[in-house]
Every structure is written in structure tokens, then in C-alpha cells.
mmCIF file of N, CA and C in Angstrom:
data_model
loop_
_atom_site.group_PDB
_atom_site.id
_atom_site.type_symbol
_atom_site.label_atom_id
_atom_site.label_comp_id
_atom_site.label_asym_id
_atom_site.label_seq_id
_atom_site.Cartn_x
_atom_site.Cartn_y
_atom_site.Cartn_z
ATOM 1 N N MET A 1 -93.074 33.115 -59.828
ATOM 2 C CA MET A 1 -93.427 34.186 -58.928
ATOM 3 C C MET A 1 -93.614 33.604 -57.548
ATOM 4 N N MET A 2 -92.883 34.131 -56.590
ATOM 5 C CA MET A 2 -92.914 33.636 -55.224
ATOM 6 C C MET A 2 -93.923 34.435 -54.415
ATOM 7 N N THR A 3 -94.766 33.739 -53.681
ATOM 8 C CA THR A 3 -95.736 34.396 -52.812
ATOM 9 C C THR A 3 -95.205 34.345 -51.401
ATOM 10 N N GLU A 4 -95.306 35.445 -50.720
ATOM 11 C CA GLU A 4 -94.826 35.520 -49.354
ATOM 12 C C GLU A 4 -95.957 35.178 -48.407
ATOM 13 N N ILE A 5 -95.680 34.268 -47.467
ATOM 14 C CA ILE A 5 -96.670 33.879 -46.472
ATOM 15 C C ILE A 5 -96.099 34.184 -45.096
ATOM 16 N N LYS A 6 -96.866 34.888 -44.331
ATOM 17 C CA LYS A 6 -96.467 35.189 -42.961
ATOM 18 C C LYS A 6 -97.181 34.226 -42.037
ATOM 19 N N LEU A 7 -96.436 33.618 -41.121
ATOM 20 C CA LEU A 7 -96.982 32.609 -40.239
ATOM 21 C C LEU A 7 -97.457 33.179 -38.902
ATOM 22 N N ILE A 8 -97.551 34.453 -38.821
ATOM 23 C CA ILE A 8 -98.030 35.081 -37.589
ATOM 24 C C ILE A 8 -99.524 34.849 -37.475
ATOM 25 N N GLN A 9 -99.948 34.345 -36.351
ATOM 26 C CA GLN A 9 -101.344 34.080 -36.046
ATOM 27 C C GLN A 9 -101.999 33.144 -37.070
ATOM 28 N N LEU A 10 -101.255 32.188 -37.501
ATOM 29 C CA LEU A 10 -101.775 31.199 -38.436
ATOM 30 C C LEU A 10 -102.016 29.905 -37.672
ATOM 31 N N GLN A 11 -103.203 29.402 -37.745
ATOM 32 C CA GLN A 11 -103.555 28.164 -37.043
ATOM 33 C C GLN A 11 -102.938 26.967 -37.772
ATOM 34 N N PRO A 12 -102.631 25.897 -37.032
ATOM 35 C CA PRO A 12 -102.043 24.711 -37.665
ATOM 36 C C PRO A 12 -102.895 24.154 -38.813
ATOM 37 N N ASP A 13 -104.215 24.151 -38.641
ATOM 38 C CA ASP A 13 -105.085 23.649 -39.709
ATOM 39 C C ASP A 13 -105.017 24.533 -40.954
ATOM 40 N N GLU A 14 -104.875 25.843 -40.753
ATOM 41 C CA GLU A 14 -104.762 26.759 -41.890
ATOM 42 C C GLU A 14 -103.454 26.520 -42.635
ATOM 43 N N LEU A 15 -102.376 26.307 -41.885
ATOM 44 C CA LEU A 15 -101.077 26.015 -42.500
ATOM 45 C C LEU A 15 -101.146 24.698 -43.275
ATOM 46 N N LYS A 16 -101.769 23.694 -42.664
ATOM 47 C CA LYS A 16 -101.931 22.406 -43.323
ATOM 48 C C LYS A 16 -102.719 22.563 -44.631
ATOM 49 N N GLY A 17 -103.764 23.364 -44.610
ATOM 50 C CA GLY A 17 -104.568 23.593 -45.811
ATOM 51 C C GLY A 17 -103.778 24.280 -46.909
ATOM 52 N N LEU A 18 -102.970 25.283 -46.538
ATOM 53 C CA LEU A 18 -102.140 25.987 -47.522
ATOM 54 C C LEU A 18 -101.112 25.045 -48.158
ATOM 55 N N ILE A 19 -100.499 24.225 -47.329
ATOM 56 C CA ILE A 19 -99.495 23.290 -47.841
ATOM 57 C C ILE A 19 -100.147 22.263 -48.760
ATOM 58 N N THR A 20 -101.295 21.716 -48.322
ATOM 59 C CA THR A 20 -102.008 20.724 -49.132
ATOM 60 C C THR A 20 -102.413 21.298 -50.478
ATOM 61 N N GLU A 21 -102.927 22.529 -50.476
ATOM 62 C CA GLU A 21 -103.341 23.173 -51.720
ATOM 63 C C GLU A 21 -102.154 23.366 -52.665
ATOM 64 N N SER A 22 -101.033 23.801 -52.129
ATOM 65 C CA SER A 22 -99.836 24.019 -52.944
ATOM 66 C C SER A 22 -99.312 22.711 -53.532
ATOM 67 N N VAL A 23 -99.281 21.681 -52.722
ATOM 68 C CA VAL A 23 -98.798 20.383 -53.189
ATOM 69 C C VAL A 23 -99.734 19.826 -54.262
ATOM 70 N N ASN A 24 -101.051 19.923 -54.052
ATOM 71 C CA ASN A 24 -102.014 19.436 -55.048
ATOM 72 C C ASN A 24 -101.871 20.177 -56.371
ATOM 73 N N GLN A 25 -101.649 21.485 -56.325
ATOM 74 C CA GLN A 25 -101.454 22.254 -57.553
ATOM 75 C C GLN A 25 -100.189 21.805 -58.280
ATOM 76 N N ALA A 26 -99.129 21.550 -57.522
ATOM 77 C CA ALA A 26 -97.877 21.089 -58.132
ATOM 78 C C ALA A 26 -98.051 19.712 -58.760
ATOM 79 N N ILE A 27 -98.765 18.825 -58.082
ATOM 80 C CA ILE A 27 -99.000 17.480 -58.612
ATOM 81 C C ILE A 27 -99.813 17.538 -59.895
ATOM 82 N N GLU A 28 -100.854 18.356 -59.923
ATOM 83 C CA GLU A 28 -101.676 18.484 -61.130
ATOM 84 C C GLU A 28 -100.861 19.036 -62.305
ATOM 85 N N ALA A 29 -99.981 19.988 -62.027
ATOM 86 C CA ALA A 29 -99.133 20.539 -63.089
ATOM 87 C C ALA A 29 -98.198 19.462 -63.641
ATOM 88 N N ILE A 30 -97.659 18.634 -62.772
ATOM 89 C CA ILE A 30 -96.770 17.548 -63.209
ATOM 90 C C ILE A 30 -97.547 16.513 -64.010
ATOM 91 N N LYS A 31 -98.752 16.170 -63.563
ATOM 92 C CA LYS A 31 -99.572 15.195 -64.287
ATOM 93 C C LYS A 31 -99.854 15.653 -65.710
ATOM 94 N N LYS A 32 -100.127 16.946 -65.885
ATOM 95 C CA LYS A 32 -100.437 17.473 -67.217
ATOM 96 C C LYS A 32 -99.247 17.343 -68.151
ATOM 97 N N THR A 33 -98.046 17.527 -67.634
ATOM 98 C CA THR A 33 -96.861 17.440 -68.483
ATOM 99 C C THR A 33 -96.482 15.996 -68.781
ATOM 100 N N LEU A 34 -96.883 15.057 -67.930
ATOM 101 C CA LEU A 34 -96.501 13.660 -68.119
ATOM 102 C C LEU A 34 -97.513 12.855 -68.908
ATOM 103 N N GLN A 35 -98.727 13.365 -69.106
ATOM 104 C CA GLN A 35 -99.741 12.599 -69.815
ATOM 105 C C GLN A 35 -99.423 12.550 -71.298
ATOM 106 N N PRO A 36 -99.256 11.320 -71.845
ATOM 107 C CA PRO A 36 -99.002 11.211 -73.275
ATOM 108 C C PRO A 36 -100.283 11.442 -74.056
ATOM 109 N N CYS A 37 -100.101 11.745 -75.313
ATOM 110 C CA CYS A 37 -101.241 11.886 -76.206
ATOM 111 C C CYS A 37 -101.962 10.546 -76.269
ATOM 112 N N SER A 38 -103.267 10.555 -76.143
ATOM 113 C CA SER A 38 -104.022 9.309 -76.065
ATOM 114 C C SER A 38 -103.882 8.456 -77.320
ATOM 115 N N ASP A 39 -103.686 9.054 -78.487
ATOM 116 C CA ASP A 39 -103.565 8.288 -79.716
ATOM 117 C C ASP A 39 -102.139 7.808 -79.972
ATOM 118 N N ASP A 40 -101.184 8.201 -79.142
ATOM 119 C CA ASP A 40 -99.807 7.787 -79.342
ATOM 120 C C ASP A 40 -99.390 6.732 -78.326
ATOM 121 N N ASN A 41 -100.350 6.115 -77.683
ATOM 122 C CA ASN A 41 -100.037 5.070 -76.722
ATOM 123 C C ASN A 41 -99.406 3.888 -77.437
ATOM 124 N N LEU A 42 -98.465 3.254 -76.770
ATOM 125 C CA LEU A 42 -97.848 2.052 -77.315
ATOM 126 C C LEU A 42 -98.666 0.846 -76.897
ATOM 127 N N LEU A 43 -98.903 -0.042 -77.838
ATOM 128 C CA LEU A 43 -99.650 -1.259 -77.572
ATOM 129 C C LEU A 43 -98.733 -2.460 -77.757
ATOM 130 N N THR A 44 -98.900 -3.463 -76.921
ATOM 131 C CA THR A 44 -98.174 -4.713 -77.113
ATOM 132 C C THR A 44 -98.779 -5.441 -78.309
ATOM 133 N N ARG A 45 -98.154 -6.535 -78.712
ATOM 134 C CA ARG A 45 -98.700 -7.318 -79.827
ATOM 135 C C ARG A 45 -100.119 -7.784 -79.510
ATOM 136 N N LYS A 46 -100.295 -8.287 -78.299
ATOM 137 C CA LYS A 46 -101.610 -8.788 -77.903
ATOM 138 C C LYS A 46 -102.653 -7.671 -77.918
ATOM 139 N N GLN A 47 -102.284 -6.505 -77.374
ATOM 140 C CA GLN A 47 -103.210 -5.369 -77.358
ATOM 141 C C GLN A 47 -103.527 -4.888 -78.766
ATOM 142 N N ALA A 48 -102.514 -4.885 -79.642
ATOM 143 C CA ALA A 48 -102.735 -4.462 -81.035
ATOM 144 C C ALA A 48 -103.693 -5.425 -81.740
ATOM 145 N N CYS A 49 -103.529 -6.720 -81.493
ATOM 146 C CA CYS A 49 -104.424 -7.713 -82.098
ATOM 147 C C CYS A 49 -105.852 -7.526 -81.582
ATOM 148 N N GLU A 50 -105.996 -7.288 -80.293
ATOM 149 C CA GLU A 50 -107.329 -7.072 -79.722
ATOM 150 C C GLU A 50 -107.939 -5.783 -80.265
ATOM 151 N N PHE A 51 -107.127 -4.740 -80.396
ATOM 152 C CA PHE A 51 -107.607 -3.454 -80.893
ATOM 153 C C PHE A 51 -108.112 -3.577 -82.329
ATOM 154 N N LEU A 52 -107.345 -4.282 -83.170
ATOM 155 C CA LEU A 52 -107.712 -4.445 -84.575
ATOM 156 C C LEU A 52 -108.636 -5.639 -84.818
ATOM 157 N N GLN A 53 -108.824 -6.451 -83.783
ATOM 158 C CA GLN A 53 -109.641 -7.665 -83.869
ATOM 159 C C GLN A 53 -109.122 -8.600 -84.962
ATOM 160 N N ILE A 54 -107.817 -8.868 -84.869
ATOM 161 C CA ILE A 54 -107.163 -9.753 -85.835
ATOM 162 C C ILE A 54 -106.334 -10.783 -85.083
ATOM 163 N N ASP A 55 -105.880 -11.788 -85.792
ATOM 164 C CA ASP A 55 -105.025 -12.822 -85.244
ATOM 165 C C ASP A 55 -103.568 -12.331 -85.245
ATOM 166 N N SER A 56 -102.751 -12.906 -84.388
ATOM 167 C CA SER A 56 -101.350 -12.485 -84.314
ATOM 168 C C SER A 56 -100.595 -12.772 -85.612
ATOM 169 N N SER A 57 -100.999 -13.805 -86.335
ATOM 170 C CA SER A 57 -100.334 -14.093 -87.614
ATOM 171 C C SER A 57 -100.631 -12.992 -88.641
ATOM 172 N N THR A 58 -101.829 -12.443 -88.593
ATOM 173 C CA THR A 58 -102.183 -11.335 -89.487
ATOM 174 C C THR A 58 -101.362 -10.099 -89.129
ATOM 175 N N LEU A 59 -101.216 -9.842 -87.848
ATOM 176 C CA LEU A 59 -100.407 -8.701 -87.402
ATOM 177 C C LEU A 59 -98.965 -8.865 -87.884
ATOM 178 N N TRP A 60 -98.434 -10.073 -87.785
ATOM 179 C CA TRP A 60 -97.074 -10.346 -88.236
ATOM 180 C C TRP A 60 -96.940 -10.116 -89.745
ATOM 181 N N GLU A 61 -97.905 -10.591 -90.516
ATOM 182 C CA GLU A 61 -97.869 -10.411 -91.968
ATOM 183 C C GLU A 61 -97.938 -8.940 -92.348
ATOM 184 N N TRP A 62 -98.834 -8.205 -91.726
ATOM 185 C CA TRP A 62 -98.969 -6.773 -92.021
ATOM 186 C C TRP A 62 -97.689 -6.019 -91.667
ATOM 187 N N THR A 63 -97.043 -6.431 -90.568
ATOM 188 C CA THR A 63 -95.783 -5.798 -90.169
ATOM 189 C C THR A 63 -94.694 -6.128 -91.176
ATOM 190 N N LYS A 64 -94.639 -7.413 -91.581
ATOM 191 C CA LYS A 64 -93.624 -7.865 -92.539
ATOM 192 C C LYS A 64 -93.785 -7.170 -93.892
ATOM 193 N N LYS A 65 -95.028 -6.950 -94.316
ATOM 194 C CA LYS A 65 -95.305 -6.306 -95.601
ATOM 195 C C LYS A 65 -95.180 -4.786 -95.531
ATOM 196 N N GLY A 66 -95.005 -4.244 -94.346
ATOM 197 C CA GLY A 66 -94.846 -2.796 -94.199
ATOM 198 C C GLY A 66 -96.159 -2.032 -94.115
ATOM 199 N N LYS A 67 -97.263 -2.742 -93.946
ATOM 200 C CA LYS A 67 -98.550 -2.055 -93.817
ATOM 201 C C LYS A 67 -98.646 -1.302 -92.497
ATOM 202 N N ILE A 68 -98.016 -1.855 -91.470
ATOM 203 C CA ILE A 68 -97.948 -1.180 -90.174
ATOM 204 C C ILE A 68 -96.518 -1.259 -89.662
ATOM 205 N N GLN A 69 -96.158 -0.321 -88.805
ATOM 206 C CA GLN A 69 -94.797 -0.213 -88.293
ATOM 207 C C GLN A 69 -94.742 -0.740 -86.860
ATOM 208 N N ALA A 70 -93.762 -1.572 -86.590
ATOM 209 C CA ALA A 70 -93.541 -2.070 -85.235
ATOM 210 C C ALA A 70 -92.313 -1.391 -84.652
ATOM 211 N N TYR A 71 -92.318 -1.228 -83.345
ATOM 212 C CA TYR A 71 -91.193 -0.649 -82.616
ATOM 213 C C TYR A 71 -90.787 -1.653 -81.555
ATOM 214 N N GLY A 72 -89.521 -1.722 -81.261
ATOM 215 C CA GLY A 72 -89.114 -2.727 -80.295
ATOM 216 C C GLY A 72 -87.925 -2.336 -79.462
ATOM 217 N N THR A 73 -87.824 -3.052 -78.364
ATOM 218 C CA THR A 73 -86.663 -2.940 -77.499
ATOM 219 C C THR A 73 -86.587 -4.217 -76.669
ATOM 220 N N GLY A 74 -85.401 -4.748 -76.546
ATOM 221 C CA GLY A 74 -85.209 -5.935 -75.725
ATOM 222 C C GLY A 74 -86.041 -7.135 -76.142
ATOM 223 N N GLY A 75 -86.226 -7.329 -77.426
ATOM 224 C CA GLY A 75 -86.985 -8.473 -77.896
ATOM 225 C C GLY A 75 -88.497 -8.302 -77.820
ATOM 226 N N ARG A 76 -88.961 -7.144 -77.452
ATOM 227 C CA ARG A 76 -90.401 -6.881 -77.377
ATOM 228 C C ARG A 76 -90.813 -5.969 -78.525
ATOM 229 N N ARG A 77 -92.021 -6.179 -79.009
ATOM 230 C CA ARG A 77 -92.550 -5.362 -80.101
ATOM 231 C C ARG A 77 -93.728 -4.553 -79.602
ATOM 232 N N TYR A 78 -93.784 -3.315 -80.074
ATOM 233 C CA TYR A 78 -94.872 -2.426 -79.725
ATOM 234 C C TYR A 78 -95.394 -1.749 -80.988
ATOM 235 N N TYR A 79 -96.638 -1.320 -80.921
ATOM 236 C CA TYR A 79 -97.274 -0.636 -82.047
ATOM 237 C C TYR A 79 -97.909 0.642 -81.518
ATOM 238 N N LYS A 80 -97.764 1.724 -82.276
ATOM 239 C CA LYS A 80 -98.402 2.986 -81.893
ATOM 240 C C LYS A 80 -99.865 2.951 -82.313
ATOM 241 N N LYS A 81 -100.731 3.251 -81.376
ATOM 242 C CA LYS A 81 -102.166 3.222 -81.648
ATOM 243 C C LYS A 81 -102.536 4.173 -82.783
ATOM 244 N N SER A 82 -101.919 5.351 -82.793
ATOM 245 C CA SER A 82 -102.224 6.325 -83.840
ATOM 246 C C SER A 82 -101.847 5.796 -85.217
ATOM 247 N N GLU A 83 -100.744 5.061 -85.321
ATOM 248 C CA GLU A 83 -100.320 4.506 -86.605
ATOM 249 C C GLU A 83 -101.224 3.356 -87.039
ATOM 250 N N LEU A 84 -101.740 2.596 -86.080
ATOM 251 C CA LEU A 84 -102.679 1.534 -86.432
ATOM 252 C C LEU A 84 -103.951 2.141 -87.012
ATOM 253 N N LEU A 85 -104.411 3.234 -86.412
ATOM 254 C CA LEU A 85 -105.602 3.918 -86.927
ATOM 255 C C LEU A 85 -105.342 4.489 -88.316
ATOM 256 N N ASN A 86 -104.145 5.056 -88.523
ATOM 257 C CA ASN A 86 -103.800 5.628 -89.828
ATOM 258 C C ASN A 86 -103.635 4.567 -90.907
ATOM 259 N N ALA A 87 -103.323 3.331 -90.507
ATOM 260 C CA ALA A 87 -103.149 2.256 -91.481
ATOM 261 C C ALA A 87 -104.487 1.779 -92.038
ATOM 262 N N LEU A 88 -105.564 2.074 -91.330
ATOM 263 C CA LEU A 88 -106.884 1.674 -91.816
ATOM 264 C C LEU A 88 -107.285 2.589 -92.959
ATOM 265 N N VAL A 89 -107.733 1.980 -94.032
ATOM 266 C CA VAL A 89 -108.133 2.758 -95.204
ATOM 267 C C VAL A 89 -109.618 2.533 -95.476
ATOM 268 N N PRO A 90 -110.293 3.538 -96.010
ATOM 269 C CA PRO A 90 -111.711 3.353 -96.328
ATOM 270 C C PRO A 90 -111.871 2.382 -97.491
ATOM 271 N N LEU A 91 -112.878 1.565 -97.393
ATOM 272 C CA LEU A 91 -113.171 0.604 -98.451
ATOM 273 C C LEU A 91 -114.264 1.158 -99.344
ATOM 274 N N HIS A 92 -114.098 0.962 -100.621
ATOM 275 C CA HIS A 92 -115.100 1.402 -101.583
ATOM 276 C C HIS A 92 -115.933 0.181 -101.957
ATOM 277 N N VAL A 93 -117.185 0.232 -101.592
ATOM 278 C CA VAL A 93 -118.076 -0.891 -101.852
ATOM 279 C C VAL A 93 -118.773 -0.666 -103.177
ATOM 280 N N LYS A 94 -118.687 -1.652 -104.051
ATOM 281 C CA LYS A 94 -119.360 -1.550 -105.347
ATOM 282 C C LYS A 94 -120.850 -1.768 -105.139
ATOM 283 N N THR A 95 -121.643 -0.900 -105.703
ATOM 284 C CA THR A 95 -123.091 -1.068 -105.615
ATOM 285 C C THR A 95 -123.591 -1.715 -106.884
ATOM 286 N N SER A 96 -124.601 -2.499 -106.753
ATOM 287 C CA SER A 96 -125.166 -3.202 -107.898
ATOM 288 C C SER A 96 -126.484 -2.554 -108.289
ATOM 289 N N ASN A 97 -126.744 -2.479 -109.576
ATOM 290 C CA ASN A 97 -128.009 -1.926 -110.063
ATOM 291 C C ASN A 97 -129.160 -2.896 -109.839
ATOM 292 N N ASN A 98 -128.841 -4.141 -109.469
ATOM 293 C CA ASN A 98 -129.878 -5.146 -109.239
ATOM 294 C C ASN A 98 -130.665 -4.890 -107.963
ATOM 295 N N PHE A 99 -130.097 -4.113 -107.056
ATOM 296 C CA PHE A 99 -130.773 -3.845 -105.798
ATOM 297 C C PHE A 99 -131.632 -2.588 -105.949
ATOM 298 N N ARG A 100 -132.833 -2.676 -105.433
ATOM 299 C CA ARG A 100 -133.719 -1.501 -105.458
ATOM 300 C C ARG A 100 -133.433 -0.638 -104.249
ATOM 301 N N GLN A 101 -133.440 0.628 -104.448
ATOM 302 C CA GLN A 101 -133.261 1.549 -103.334
ATOM 303 C C GLN A 101 -134.621 1.852 -102.762
ATOM 304 N N SER A 102 -134.728 1.774 -101.443
ATOM 305 C CA SER A 102 -136.021 2.071 -100.818
ATOM 306 C C SER A 102 -136.185 3.569 -100.693
ATOM 307 N N ALA A 103 -137.428 4.028 -100.883
ATOM 308 C CA ALA A 103 -137.724 5.458 -100.862
ATOM 309 C C ALA A 103 -138.043 5.926 -99.473
#
């Protein structure tokens, strides 16, 4: 929808304000369309190791065994943050009857 603006008796500062407002609105609209999902960010090997708090050899083993998926281009490997989170599984801790539960 096009808005009609008449420049009759419009001060330079008012015109500048209208243009600035229009440009800022357009920039914000573009930013919203370009922002990737925060959980789908690509991480480098180093970032993935820091995120999971593991050694690079562990990351390599998990990738080789298919526990996590790596993506690459031009000899570089990347990992999707969302997939790293999904690869984590809950651990079931065995409880012992030898321990007393505090009331």
C-alpha cells in the first residue's frame, strides 16, 4: 500500500524525519526476515566442543559413530546447535537402598 506524501509546506527537518522513519522501518523488516532460528545456528568444531564441554577427539568419535551429524563445505565442518541439543539424552541414575532419604 503506497502512502501519498505532499511536500507542500514541509520543512527540511520534517522531510528528513519521514525518510529516516521509513528507512528504519524497512531495515527492521529486513532484519526480521534474515534472523536465523537461534537453535539452528551452525557451530564450528571448536565452538561445538566448547558448547558440549568435550575434547575434539570425542567430537570426532561421536561424529564417526553417527551420534551427531556434521555438515561441511570446502574442508570445513559445522554442527547444528539444535542437533547437538537433540543428541543429548537423559541419564537414568540407579538409586541405592543403602542411602537414607532425608525427611
